[in-house]
C-alpha positions as semicolon CSV with decimal commas, in nm:
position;residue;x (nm);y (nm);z (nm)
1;X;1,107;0,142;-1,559
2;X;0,812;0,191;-1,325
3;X;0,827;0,408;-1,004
4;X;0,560;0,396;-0,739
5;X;0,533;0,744;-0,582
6;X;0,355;0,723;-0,196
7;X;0,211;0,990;0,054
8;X;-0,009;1,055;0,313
9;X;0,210;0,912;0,635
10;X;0,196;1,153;0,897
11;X;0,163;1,169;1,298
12;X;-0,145;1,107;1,434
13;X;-0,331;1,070;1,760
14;X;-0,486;0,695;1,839
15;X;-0,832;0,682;1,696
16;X;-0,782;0,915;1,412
17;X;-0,751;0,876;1,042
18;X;-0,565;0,886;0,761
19;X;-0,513;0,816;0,396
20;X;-0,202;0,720;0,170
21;X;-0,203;0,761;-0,196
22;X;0,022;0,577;-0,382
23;X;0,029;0,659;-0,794
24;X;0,265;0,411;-0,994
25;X;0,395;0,583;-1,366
26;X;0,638;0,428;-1,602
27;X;0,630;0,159;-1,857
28;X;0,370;0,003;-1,785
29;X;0,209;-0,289;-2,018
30;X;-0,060;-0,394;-1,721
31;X;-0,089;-0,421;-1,306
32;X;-0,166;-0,699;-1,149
33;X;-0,163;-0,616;-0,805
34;X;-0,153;-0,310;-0,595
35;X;-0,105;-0,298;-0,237
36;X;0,018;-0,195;0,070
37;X;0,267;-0,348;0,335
38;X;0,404;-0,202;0,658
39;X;0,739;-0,260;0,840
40;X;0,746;-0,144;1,225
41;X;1,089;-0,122;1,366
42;X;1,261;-0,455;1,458
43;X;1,025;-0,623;1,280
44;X;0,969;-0,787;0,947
45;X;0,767;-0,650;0,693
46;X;0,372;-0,772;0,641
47;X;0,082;-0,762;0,461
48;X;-0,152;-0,464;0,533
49;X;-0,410;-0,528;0,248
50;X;-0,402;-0,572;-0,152
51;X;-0,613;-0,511;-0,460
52;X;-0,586;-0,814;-0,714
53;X;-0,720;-0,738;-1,116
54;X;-1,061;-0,872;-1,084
55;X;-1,168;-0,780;-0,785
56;X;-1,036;-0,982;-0,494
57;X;-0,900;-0,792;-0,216
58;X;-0,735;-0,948;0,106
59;X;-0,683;-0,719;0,435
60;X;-0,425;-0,868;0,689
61;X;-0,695;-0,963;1,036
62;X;-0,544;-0,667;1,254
63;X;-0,698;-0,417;1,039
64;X;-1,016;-0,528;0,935
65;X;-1,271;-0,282;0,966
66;X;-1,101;-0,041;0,946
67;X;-0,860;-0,006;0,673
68;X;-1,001;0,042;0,348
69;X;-0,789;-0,041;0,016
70;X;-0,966;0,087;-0,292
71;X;-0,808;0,176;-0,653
72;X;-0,885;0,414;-0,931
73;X;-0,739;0,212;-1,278
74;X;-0,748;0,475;-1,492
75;X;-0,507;0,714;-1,290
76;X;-0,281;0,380;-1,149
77;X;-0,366;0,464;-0,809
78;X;-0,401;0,279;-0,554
79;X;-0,551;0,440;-0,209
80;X;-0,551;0,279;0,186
81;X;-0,766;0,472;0,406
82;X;-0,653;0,383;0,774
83;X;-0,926;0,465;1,055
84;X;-0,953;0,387;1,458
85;X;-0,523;0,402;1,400
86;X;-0,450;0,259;1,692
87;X;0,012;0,253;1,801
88;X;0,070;-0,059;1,669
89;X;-0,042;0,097;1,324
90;X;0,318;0,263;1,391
91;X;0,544;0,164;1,077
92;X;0,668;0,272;0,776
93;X;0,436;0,185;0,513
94;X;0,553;0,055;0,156
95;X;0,287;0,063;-0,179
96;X;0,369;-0,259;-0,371
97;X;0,310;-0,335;-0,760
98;X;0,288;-0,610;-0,968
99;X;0,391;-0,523;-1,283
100;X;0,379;-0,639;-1,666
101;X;0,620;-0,411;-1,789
102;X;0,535;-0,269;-2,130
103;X;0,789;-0,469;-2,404
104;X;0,810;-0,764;-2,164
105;X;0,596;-1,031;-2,109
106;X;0,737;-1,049;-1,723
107;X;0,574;-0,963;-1,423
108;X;0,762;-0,782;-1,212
109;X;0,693;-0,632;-0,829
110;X;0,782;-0,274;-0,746
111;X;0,854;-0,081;-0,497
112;X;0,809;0,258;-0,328
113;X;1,033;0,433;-0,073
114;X;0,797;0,440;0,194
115;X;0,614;0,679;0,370
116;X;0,632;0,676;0,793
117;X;0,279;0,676;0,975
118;X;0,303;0,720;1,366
119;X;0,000;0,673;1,605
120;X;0,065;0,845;1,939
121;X;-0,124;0,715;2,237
């Protein structure tokens, strides 16, 4: 129904920078709710930061300033810039949706597969 296609994970040295892209396509009706999560190994998976419709974003504490969530509607994109990565950025990161799917009037969250960002020291 909807599929939420991510990139951008790569290896990186600490204090560098990246950006994942994450572009959701499928029946769509409306989005709710883009955003990103991150699960390191061994541990559960958390809130990295999320766009809400009308505005409102929320960032999880250990990356404010400087991760960056930011959207572009009309492609159903939603972007995280990541900069100062420091190890414990290390995780595989997951681009969430929430979802009105079109010919429902449910809400749905979606998932992608993940895409693996590694901060070497």
């Amino acid at each position: 129904q909807v599929q939420l296609v991510e990139s951008g994970g790569d290896l990186v040295q600490a204090g560098g920078s990246l950006r994942l892209s994450c572009a959701a396509s499928g029946r769509i009706f409306s989005i709710n709710a883009m955003g990103w999560y991150r699960q390191a190994p061994g541990k559960l998976r958390e809130l990295v930061a999320v766009t809400i419709s009308g505005g409102r974003i929320n960032y999880a504490d250990s990356v404010k300033g400087r991760f960056t969530i930011s959207s572009d509607n009309a492609k159903k994109t939603v972007y995280l810039q990541m900069n100062s990565l420091k190890p414990e950025d290390t995780a595989v990161y997951y681009c969430s949706a929430d979802v009105v799917v079109a010919g429902s009037l449910i809400k749905q969250t979606f998932w992608g597969q993940g895409t693996q960002v590694t901060v070497s020291s």
